[in-house]
mmCIF file of C-alpha atoms and ligand atoms in Angstrom:
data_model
loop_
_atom_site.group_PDB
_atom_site.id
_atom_site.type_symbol
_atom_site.label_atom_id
_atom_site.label_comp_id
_atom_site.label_asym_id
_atom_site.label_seq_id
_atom_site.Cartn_x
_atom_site.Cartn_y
_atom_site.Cartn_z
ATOM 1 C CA UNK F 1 -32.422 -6.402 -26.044
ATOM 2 C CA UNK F 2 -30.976 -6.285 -29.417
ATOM 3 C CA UNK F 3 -30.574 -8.965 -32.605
ATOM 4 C CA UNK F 4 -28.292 -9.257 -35.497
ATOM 5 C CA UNK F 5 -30.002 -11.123 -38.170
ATOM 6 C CA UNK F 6 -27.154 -11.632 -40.449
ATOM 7 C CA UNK F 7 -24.284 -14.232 -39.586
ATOM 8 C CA UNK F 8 -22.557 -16.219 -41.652
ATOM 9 C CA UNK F 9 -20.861 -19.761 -40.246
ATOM 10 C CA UNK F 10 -18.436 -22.554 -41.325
ATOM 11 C CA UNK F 11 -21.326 -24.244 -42.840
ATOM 12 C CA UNK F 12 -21.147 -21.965 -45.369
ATOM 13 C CA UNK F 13 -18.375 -19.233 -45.818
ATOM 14 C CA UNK F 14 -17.907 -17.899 -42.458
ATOM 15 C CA UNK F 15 -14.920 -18.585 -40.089
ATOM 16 C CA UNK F 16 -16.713 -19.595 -36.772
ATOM 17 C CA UNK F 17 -18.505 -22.606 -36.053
ATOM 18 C CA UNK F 18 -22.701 -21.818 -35.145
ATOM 19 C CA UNK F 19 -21.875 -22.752 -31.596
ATOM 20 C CA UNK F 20 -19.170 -20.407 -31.825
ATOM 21 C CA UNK F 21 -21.599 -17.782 -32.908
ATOM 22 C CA UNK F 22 -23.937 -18.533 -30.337
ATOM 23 C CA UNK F 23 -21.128 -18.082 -27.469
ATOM 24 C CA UNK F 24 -20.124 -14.772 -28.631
ATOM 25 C CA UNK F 25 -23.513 -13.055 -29.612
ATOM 26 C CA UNK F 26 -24.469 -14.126 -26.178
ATOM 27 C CA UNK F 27 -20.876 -12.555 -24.759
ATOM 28 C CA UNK F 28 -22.222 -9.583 -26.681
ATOM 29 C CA UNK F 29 -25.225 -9.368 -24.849
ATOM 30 C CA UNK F 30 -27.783 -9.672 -27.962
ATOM 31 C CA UNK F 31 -30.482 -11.778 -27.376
ATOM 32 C CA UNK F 32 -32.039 -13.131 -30.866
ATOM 33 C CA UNK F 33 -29.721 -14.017 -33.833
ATOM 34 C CA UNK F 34 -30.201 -15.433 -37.018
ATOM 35 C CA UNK F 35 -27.648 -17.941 -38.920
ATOM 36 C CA UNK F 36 -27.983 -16.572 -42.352
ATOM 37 C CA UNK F 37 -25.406 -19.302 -44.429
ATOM 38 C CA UNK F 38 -25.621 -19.385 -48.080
ATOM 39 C CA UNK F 39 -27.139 -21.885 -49.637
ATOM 40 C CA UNK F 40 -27.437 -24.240 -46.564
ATOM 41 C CA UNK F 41 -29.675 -24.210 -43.201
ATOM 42 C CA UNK F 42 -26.554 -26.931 -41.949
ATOM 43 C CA UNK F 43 -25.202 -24.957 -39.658
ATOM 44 C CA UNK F 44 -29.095 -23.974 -37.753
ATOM 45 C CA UNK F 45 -29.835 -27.417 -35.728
ATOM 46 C CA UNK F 46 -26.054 -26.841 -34.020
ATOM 47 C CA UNK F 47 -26.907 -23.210 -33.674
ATOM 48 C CA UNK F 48 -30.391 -23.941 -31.849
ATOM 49 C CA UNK F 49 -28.750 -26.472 -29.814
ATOM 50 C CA UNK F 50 -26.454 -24.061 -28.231
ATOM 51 C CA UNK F 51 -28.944 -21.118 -27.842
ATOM 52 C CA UNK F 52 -30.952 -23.189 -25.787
ATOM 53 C CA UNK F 53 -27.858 -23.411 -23.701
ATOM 54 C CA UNK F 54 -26.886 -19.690 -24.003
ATOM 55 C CA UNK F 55 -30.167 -18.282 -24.041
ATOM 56 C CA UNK F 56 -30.060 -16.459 -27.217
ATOM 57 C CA UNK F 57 -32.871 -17.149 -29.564
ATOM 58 C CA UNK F 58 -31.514 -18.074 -32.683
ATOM 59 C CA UNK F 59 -33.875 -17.505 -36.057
ATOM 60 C CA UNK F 60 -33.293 -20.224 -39.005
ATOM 61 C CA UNK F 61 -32.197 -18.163 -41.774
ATOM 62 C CA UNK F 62 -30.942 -18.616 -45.226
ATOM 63 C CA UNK F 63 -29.033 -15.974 -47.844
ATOM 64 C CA UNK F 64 -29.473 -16.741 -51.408
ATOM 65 C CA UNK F 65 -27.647 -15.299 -54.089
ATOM 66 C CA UNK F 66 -29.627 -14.377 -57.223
ATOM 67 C CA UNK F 67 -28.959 -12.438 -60.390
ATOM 68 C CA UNK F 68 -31.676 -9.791 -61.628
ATOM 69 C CA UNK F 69 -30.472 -7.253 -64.689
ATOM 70 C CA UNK F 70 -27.109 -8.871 -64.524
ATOM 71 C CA UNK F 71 -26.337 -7.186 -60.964
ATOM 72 C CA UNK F 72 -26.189 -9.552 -57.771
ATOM 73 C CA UNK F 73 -29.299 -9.920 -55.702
ATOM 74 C CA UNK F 74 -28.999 -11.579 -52.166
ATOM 75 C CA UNK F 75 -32.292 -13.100 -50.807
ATOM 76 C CA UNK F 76 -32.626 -13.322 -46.980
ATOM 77 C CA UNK F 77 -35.093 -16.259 -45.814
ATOM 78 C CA UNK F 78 -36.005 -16.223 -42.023
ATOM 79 C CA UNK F 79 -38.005 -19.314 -40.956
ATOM 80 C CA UNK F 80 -38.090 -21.520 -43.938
ATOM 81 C CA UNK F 81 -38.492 -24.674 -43.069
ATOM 82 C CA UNK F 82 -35.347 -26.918 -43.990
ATOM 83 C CA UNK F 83 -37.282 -30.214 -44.836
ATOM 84 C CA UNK F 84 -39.821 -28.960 -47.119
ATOM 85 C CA UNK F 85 -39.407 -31.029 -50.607
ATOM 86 C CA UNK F 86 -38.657 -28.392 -53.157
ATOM 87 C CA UNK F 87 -36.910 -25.974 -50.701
ATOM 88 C CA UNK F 88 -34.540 -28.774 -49.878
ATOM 89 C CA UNK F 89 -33.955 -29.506 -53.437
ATOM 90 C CA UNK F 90 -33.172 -25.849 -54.599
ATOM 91 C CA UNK F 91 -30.357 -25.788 -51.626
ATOM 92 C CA UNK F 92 -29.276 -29.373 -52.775
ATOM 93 C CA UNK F 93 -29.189 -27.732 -56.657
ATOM 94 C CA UNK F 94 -27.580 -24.690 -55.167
ATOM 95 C CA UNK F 95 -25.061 -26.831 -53.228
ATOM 96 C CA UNK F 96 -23.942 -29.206 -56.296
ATOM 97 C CA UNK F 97 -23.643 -26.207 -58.795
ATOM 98 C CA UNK F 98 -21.002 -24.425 -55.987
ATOM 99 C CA UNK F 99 -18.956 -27.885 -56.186
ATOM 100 C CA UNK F 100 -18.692 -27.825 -59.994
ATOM 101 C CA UNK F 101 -17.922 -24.393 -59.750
ATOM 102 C CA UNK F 102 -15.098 -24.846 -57.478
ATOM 103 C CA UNK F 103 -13.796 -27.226 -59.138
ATOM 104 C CA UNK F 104 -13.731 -25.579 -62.693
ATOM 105 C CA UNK F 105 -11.946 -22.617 -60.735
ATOM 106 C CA UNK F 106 -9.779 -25.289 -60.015
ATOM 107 C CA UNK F 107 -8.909 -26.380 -63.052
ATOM 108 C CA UNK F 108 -8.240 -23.065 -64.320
ATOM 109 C CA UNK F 109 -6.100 -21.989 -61.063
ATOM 110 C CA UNK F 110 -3.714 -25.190 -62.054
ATOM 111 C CA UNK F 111 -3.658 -24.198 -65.931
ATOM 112 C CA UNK F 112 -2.587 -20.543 -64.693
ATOM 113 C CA UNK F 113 0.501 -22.412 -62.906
ATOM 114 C CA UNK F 114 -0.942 -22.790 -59.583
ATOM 115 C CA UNK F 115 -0.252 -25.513 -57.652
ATOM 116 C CA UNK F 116 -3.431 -26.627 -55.700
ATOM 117 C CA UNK F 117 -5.736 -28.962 -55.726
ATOM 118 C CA UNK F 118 -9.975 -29.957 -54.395
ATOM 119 C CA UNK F 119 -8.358 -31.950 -50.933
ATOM 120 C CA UNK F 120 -6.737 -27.655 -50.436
ATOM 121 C CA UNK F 121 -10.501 -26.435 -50.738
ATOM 122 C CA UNK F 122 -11.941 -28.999 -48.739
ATOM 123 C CA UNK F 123 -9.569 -28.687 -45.834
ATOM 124 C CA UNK F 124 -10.902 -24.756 -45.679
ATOM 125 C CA UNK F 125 -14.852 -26.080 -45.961
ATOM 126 C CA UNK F 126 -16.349 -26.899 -42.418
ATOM 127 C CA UNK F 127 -19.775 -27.839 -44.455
ATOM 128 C CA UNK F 128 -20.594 -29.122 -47.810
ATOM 129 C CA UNK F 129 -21.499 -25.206 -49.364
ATOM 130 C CA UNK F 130 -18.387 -24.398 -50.968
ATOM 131 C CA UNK F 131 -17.552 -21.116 -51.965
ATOM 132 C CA UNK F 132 -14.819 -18.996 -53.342
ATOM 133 C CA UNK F 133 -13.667 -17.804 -49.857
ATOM 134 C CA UNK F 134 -12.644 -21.449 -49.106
ATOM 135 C CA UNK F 135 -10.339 -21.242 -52.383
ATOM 136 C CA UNK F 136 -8.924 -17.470 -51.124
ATOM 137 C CA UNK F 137 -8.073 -19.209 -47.789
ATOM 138 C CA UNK F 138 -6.207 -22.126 -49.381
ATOM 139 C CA UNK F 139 -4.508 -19.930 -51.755
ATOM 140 C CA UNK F 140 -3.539 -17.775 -49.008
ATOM 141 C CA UNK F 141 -2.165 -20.439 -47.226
ATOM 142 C CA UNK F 142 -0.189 -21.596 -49.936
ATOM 143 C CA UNK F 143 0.864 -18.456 -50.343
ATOM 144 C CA UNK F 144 -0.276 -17.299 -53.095
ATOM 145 C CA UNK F 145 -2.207 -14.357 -51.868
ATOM 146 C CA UNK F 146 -2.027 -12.725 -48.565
ATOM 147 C CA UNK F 147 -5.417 -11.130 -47.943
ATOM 148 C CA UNK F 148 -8.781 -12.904 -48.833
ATOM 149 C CA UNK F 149 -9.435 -9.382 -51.186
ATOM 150 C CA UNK F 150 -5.849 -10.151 -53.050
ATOM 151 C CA UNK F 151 -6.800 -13.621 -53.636
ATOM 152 C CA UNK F 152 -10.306 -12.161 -55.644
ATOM 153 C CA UNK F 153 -8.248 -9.649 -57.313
ATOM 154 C CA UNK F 154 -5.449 -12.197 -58.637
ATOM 155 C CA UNK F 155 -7.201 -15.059 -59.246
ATOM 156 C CA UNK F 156 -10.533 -15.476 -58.629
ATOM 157 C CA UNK F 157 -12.627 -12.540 -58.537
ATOM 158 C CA UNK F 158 -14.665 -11.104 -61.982
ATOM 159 C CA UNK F 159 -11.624 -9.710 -63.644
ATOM 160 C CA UNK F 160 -9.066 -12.096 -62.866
ATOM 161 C CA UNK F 161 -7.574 -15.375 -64.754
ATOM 162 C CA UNK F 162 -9.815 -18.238 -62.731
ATOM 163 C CA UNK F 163 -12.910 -16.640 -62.183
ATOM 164 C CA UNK F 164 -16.020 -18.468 -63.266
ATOM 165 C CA UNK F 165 -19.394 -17.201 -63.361
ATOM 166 C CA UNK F 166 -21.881 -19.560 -61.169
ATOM 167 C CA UNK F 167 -25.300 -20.791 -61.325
ATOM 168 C CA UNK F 168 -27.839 -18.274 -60.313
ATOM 169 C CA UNK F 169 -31.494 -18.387 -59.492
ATOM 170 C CA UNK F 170 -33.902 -15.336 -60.231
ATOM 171 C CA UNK F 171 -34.487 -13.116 -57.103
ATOM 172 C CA UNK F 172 -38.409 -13.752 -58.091
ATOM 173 C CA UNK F 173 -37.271 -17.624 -57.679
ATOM 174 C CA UNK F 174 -35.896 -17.009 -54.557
ATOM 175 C CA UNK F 175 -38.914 -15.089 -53.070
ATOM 176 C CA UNK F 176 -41.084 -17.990 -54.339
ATOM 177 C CA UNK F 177 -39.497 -20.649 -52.834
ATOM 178 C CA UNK F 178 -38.896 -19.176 -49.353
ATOM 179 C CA UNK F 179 -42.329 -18.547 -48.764
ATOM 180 C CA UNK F 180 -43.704 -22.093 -50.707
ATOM 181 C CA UNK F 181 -41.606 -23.605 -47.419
ATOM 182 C CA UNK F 182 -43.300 -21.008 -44.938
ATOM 183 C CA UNK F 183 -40.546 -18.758 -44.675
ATOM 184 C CA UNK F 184 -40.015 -14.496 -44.929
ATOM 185 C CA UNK F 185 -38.396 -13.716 -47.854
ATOM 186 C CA UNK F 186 -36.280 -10.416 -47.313
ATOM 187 C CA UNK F 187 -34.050 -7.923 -49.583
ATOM 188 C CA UNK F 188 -31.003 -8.203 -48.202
ATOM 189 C CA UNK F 189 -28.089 -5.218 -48.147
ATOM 190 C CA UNK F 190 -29.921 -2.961 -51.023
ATOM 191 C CA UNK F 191 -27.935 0.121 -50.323
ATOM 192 C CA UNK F 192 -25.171 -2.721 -51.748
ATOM 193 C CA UNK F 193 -26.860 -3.164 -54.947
ATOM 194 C CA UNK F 194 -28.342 0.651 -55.563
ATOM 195 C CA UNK F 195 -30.842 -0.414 -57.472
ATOM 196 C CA UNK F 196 -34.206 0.898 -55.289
ATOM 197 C CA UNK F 197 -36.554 0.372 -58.000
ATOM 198 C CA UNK F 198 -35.923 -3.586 -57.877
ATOM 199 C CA UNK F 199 -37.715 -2.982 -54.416
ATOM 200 C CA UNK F 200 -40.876 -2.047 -56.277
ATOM 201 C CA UNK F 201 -40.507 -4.827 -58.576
ATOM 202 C CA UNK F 202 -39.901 -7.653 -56.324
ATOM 203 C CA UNK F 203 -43.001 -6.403 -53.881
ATOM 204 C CA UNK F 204 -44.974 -7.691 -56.761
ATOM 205 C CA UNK F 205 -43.483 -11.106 -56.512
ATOM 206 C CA UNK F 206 -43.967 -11.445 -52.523
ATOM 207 C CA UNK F 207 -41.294 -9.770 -51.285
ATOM 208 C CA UNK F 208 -41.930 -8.795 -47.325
ATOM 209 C CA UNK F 209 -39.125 -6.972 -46.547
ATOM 210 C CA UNK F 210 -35.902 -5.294 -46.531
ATOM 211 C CA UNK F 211 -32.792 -5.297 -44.768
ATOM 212 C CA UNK F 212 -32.542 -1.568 -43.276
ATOM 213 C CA UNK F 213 -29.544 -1.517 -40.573
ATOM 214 C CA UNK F 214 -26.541 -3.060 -42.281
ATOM 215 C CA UNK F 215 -22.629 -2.447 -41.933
ATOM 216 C CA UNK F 216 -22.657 -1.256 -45.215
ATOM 217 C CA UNK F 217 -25.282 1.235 -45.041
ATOM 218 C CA UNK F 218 -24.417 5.249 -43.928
ATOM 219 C CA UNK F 219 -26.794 7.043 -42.361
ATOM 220 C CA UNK F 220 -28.618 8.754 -44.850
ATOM 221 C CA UNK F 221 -29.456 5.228 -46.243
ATOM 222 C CA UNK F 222 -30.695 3.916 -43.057
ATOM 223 C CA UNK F 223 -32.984 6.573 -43.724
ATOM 224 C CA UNK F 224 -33.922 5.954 -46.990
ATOM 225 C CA UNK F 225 -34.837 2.381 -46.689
ATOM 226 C CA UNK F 226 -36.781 3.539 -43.205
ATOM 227 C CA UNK F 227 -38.650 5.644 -45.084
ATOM 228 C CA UNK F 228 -39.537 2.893 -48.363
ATOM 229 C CA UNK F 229 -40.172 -0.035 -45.691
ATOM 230 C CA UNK F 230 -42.916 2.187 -44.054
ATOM 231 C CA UNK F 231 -44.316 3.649 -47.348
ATOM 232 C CA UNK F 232 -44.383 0.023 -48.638
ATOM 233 C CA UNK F 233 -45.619 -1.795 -45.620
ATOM 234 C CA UNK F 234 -42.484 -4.043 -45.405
ATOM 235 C CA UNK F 235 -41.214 -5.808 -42.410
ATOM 236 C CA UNK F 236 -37.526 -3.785 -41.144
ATOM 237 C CA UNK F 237 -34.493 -5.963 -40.743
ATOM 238 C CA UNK F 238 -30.488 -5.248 -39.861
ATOM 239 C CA UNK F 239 -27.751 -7.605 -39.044
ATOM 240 C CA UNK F 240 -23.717 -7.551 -39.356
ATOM 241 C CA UNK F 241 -23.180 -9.748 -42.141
ATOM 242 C CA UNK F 242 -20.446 -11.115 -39.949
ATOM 243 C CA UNK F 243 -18.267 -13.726 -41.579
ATOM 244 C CA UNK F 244 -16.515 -14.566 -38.025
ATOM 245 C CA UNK F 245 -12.684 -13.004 -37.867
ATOM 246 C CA UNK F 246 -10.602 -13.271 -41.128
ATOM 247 C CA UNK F 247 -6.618 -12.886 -40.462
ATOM 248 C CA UNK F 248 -5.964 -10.001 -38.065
ATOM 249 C CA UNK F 249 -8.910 -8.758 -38.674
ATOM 250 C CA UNK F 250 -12.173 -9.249 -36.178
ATOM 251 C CA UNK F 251 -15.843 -10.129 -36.927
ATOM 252 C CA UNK F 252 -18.092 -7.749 -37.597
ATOM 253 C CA UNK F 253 -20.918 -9.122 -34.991
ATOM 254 C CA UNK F 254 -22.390 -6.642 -32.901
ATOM 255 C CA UNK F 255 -21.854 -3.732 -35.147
ATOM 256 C CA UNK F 256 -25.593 -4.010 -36.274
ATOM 257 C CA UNK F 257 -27.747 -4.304 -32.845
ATOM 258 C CA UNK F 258 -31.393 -4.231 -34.088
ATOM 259 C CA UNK F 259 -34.035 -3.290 -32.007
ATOM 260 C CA UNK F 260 -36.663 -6.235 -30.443
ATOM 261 C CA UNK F 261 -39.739 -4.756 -32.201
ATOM 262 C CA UNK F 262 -38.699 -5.249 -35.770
ATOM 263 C CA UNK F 263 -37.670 -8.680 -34.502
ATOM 264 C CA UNK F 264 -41.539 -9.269 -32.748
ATOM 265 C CA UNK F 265 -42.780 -7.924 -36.255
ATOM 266 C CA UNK F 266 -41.291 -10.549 -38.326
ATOM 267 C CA UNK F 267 -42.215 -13.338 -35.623
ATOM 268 C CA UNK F 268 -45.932 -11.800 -35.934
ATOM 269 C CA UNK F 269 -45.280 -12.003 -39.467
ATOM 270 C CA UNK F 270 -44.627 -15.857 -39.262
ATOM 271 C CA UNK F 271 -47.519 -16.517 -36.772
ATOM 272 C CA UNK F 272 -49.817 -15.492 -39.804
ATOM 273 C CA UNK F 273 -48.546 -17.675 -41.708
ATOM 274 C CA UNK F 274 -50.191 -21.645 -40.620
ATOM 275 C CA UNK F 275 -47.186 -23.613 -42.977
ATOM 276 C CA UNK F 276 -44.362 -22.785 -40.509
ATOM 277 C CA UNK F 277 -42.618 -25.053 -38.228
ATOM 278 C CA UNK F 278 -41.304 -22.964 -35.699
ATOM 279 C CA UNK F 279 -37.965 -23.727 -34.531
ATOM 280 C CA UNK F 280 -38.413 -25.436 -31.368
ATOM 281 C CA UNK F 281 -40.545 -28.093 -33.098
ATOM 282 C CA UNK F 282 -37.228 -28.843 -35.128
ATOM 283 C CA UNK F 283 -35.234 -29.983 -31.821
HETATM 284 P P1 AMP U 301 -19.246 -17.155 -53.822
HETATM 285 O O1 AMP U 301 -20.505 -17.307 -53.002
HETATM 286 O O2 AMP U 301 -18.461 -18.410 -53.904
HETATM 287 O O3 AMP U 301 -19.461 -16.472 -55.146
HETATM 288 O O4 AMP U 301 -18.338 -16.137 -52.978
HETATM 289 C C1 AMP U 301 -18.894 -14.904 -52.643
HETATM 290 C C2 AMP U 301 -18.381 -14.470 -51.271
HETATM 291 O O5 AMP U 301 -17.026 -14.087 -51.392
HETATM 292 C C3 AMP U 301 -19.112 -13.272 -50.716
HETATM 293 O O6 AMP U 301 -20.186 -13.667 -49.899
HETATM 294 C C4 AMP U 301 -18.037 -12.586 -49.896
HETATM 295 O O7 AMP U 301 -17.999 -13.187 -48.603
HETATM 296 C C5 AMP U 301 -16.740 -12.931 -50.617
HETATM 297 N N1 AMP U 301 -16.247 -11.915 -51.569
HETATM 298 C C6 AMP U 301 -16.808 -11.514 -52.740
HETATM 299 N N2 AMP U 301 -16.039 -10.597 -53.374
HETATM 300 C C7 AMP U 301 -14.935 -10.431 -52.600
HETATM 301 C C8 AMP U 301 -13.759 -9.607 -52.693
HETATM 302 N N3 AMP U 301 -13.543 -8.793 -53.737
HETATM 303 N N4 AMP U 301 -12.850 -9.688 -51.701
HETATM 304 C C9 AMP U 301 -13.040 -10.496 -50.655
HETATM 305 N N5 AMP U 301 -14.124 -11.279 -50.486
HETATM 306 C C10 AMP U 301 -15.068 -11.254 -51.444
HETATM 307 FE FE1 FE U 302 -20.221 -14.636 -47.788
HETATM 308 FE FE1 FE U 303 -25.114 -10.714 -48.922
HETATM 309 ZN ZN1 ZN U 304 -24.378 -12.249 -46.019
#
């Protein structure tokens, strides 16, 4: 009975609709999934909406992107709840701040000679969390690039002519806010960001757990983070990161398939915790 609790959808940078998502997890025989957008919970009503007709139990998630130390930190939230007031805000912050960003990128993409323009972005969006996937596509389709990771390395990634640094919270900001709105604030992907002692550090500011099983993480890390989760008394995670099929090339769901028990463990985590809505209250 396994979960991925990692999947992206068109709400925010990912290529299948949640219902989509919902379908195929269920083709795939796993039974509990989390939506994990950035920046927006958008995509979750839709998503628990179809699991109710799939019968895959679907987990409201979030992924925020933080900077500590000047290295990218990515916040998983599972069971925030959406409406709180100052959760809500910080997405709405988080949202606005991708929008200027985008359209800065813009401005420099045109001043570097390309010809495209905020309707090209908007026609690659399916929500209103923009991101600079949505301006690889479009340039892509323009032809300007012809993978996603050619588009980063020509234009818009950290090296290239249009890139433009974005608004970040504080991973310590991240982990505050997730659980002020009842939520489990997780480390996501740290084999990703090799930085183990931020692990240590962010314990201190309520962190609760760590994302173990990941497509990016070999065996040996697996073990690793096993072995610091259990030390540390943190709640286990895993999920595919899946951002739906890109091109030729498939989706990555199902490539994570995390057991039930780590899944029960962060639901027991949740029942401790009297501020939650859970998800079936939301419908
Ligand atoms: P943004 O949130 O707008 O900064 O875009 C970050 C997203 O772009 C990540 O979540 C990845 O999905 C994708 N991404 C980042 N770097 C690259 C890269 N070098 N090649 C392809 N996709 C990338
Ligand atoms: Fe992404
Ligand atoms: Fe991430
Ligand atoms: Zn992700």
């Amino acid at each position: 009975m396994p979960a991925d609790l990692h999947l992206h959808s068109t709400a925010s940078d990912g290529t299948l609709s949640p219902e989509e998502i919902v379908a195929e997890a269920a083709a795939l025989g796993l039974t509990t999934i989390a939506i994990t957008d950035h920046d927006t919970m958008d995509g979750i009503n839709s998503a628990l909406i179809a699991g109710k007709k799939h019968n895959v139990k679907v987990i409201p998630g979030i992924e925020i992107n933080t900077e500590w130390k000047g290295l990218e930190v990515h916040i998983l939230g599972y069971y925030p709840d959406m409406f709180h007031p100052q959760f809500a805000d910080m997405l709405l912050t988080l949202q606005a701040a991708r929008r200027e960003r985008v359209i800065k990128t813009i401005e420099k993409l045109q001043r570097n000679g390309i010809d495209i323009d905020i309707s090209d972005i908007l026609a690659e969006a399916g929500g209103r969390c923009l991101g600079r996937p949505h301006i690889a596509r479009a340039l892509i389709k323009k032809g300007y690039a012809s993978t996603q990771r050619e588009a980063f390395e020509l234009y818009i990634g950290p090296e290239a002519p249009a890139y433009v640094p974005r608004f970040k919270l504080s991973p310590e900001q991240a982990i505050s806010i997730i659980i002020q709105a009842g939520g489990v604030p997780i480390l996501a992907h740290p084999g990703v960001l090799a930085r183990d002692d931020i692990i240590y550090y962010l314990l201190k500011h309520g962190l609760m757990g760590v994302e173990v099983f990941h497509p990016d993480h070999n065996a040996r890390q697996i073990q690793i983070y096993l072995k610091i989760a259990r030390k540390l008394d943190l709640l286990i995670t895993g999920g595919s990161d899946c951002h739906g099929p890109r091109g030729k090339k498939r989706g990555l769901m199902g490539k994570v398939r995390l057991s039930t028990r780590y899944v029960e463990e962060l639901n027991s985590a949740i029942k401790n915790n009297p501020t939650i809505m859970l998800p079936e209250c939301k419908l």
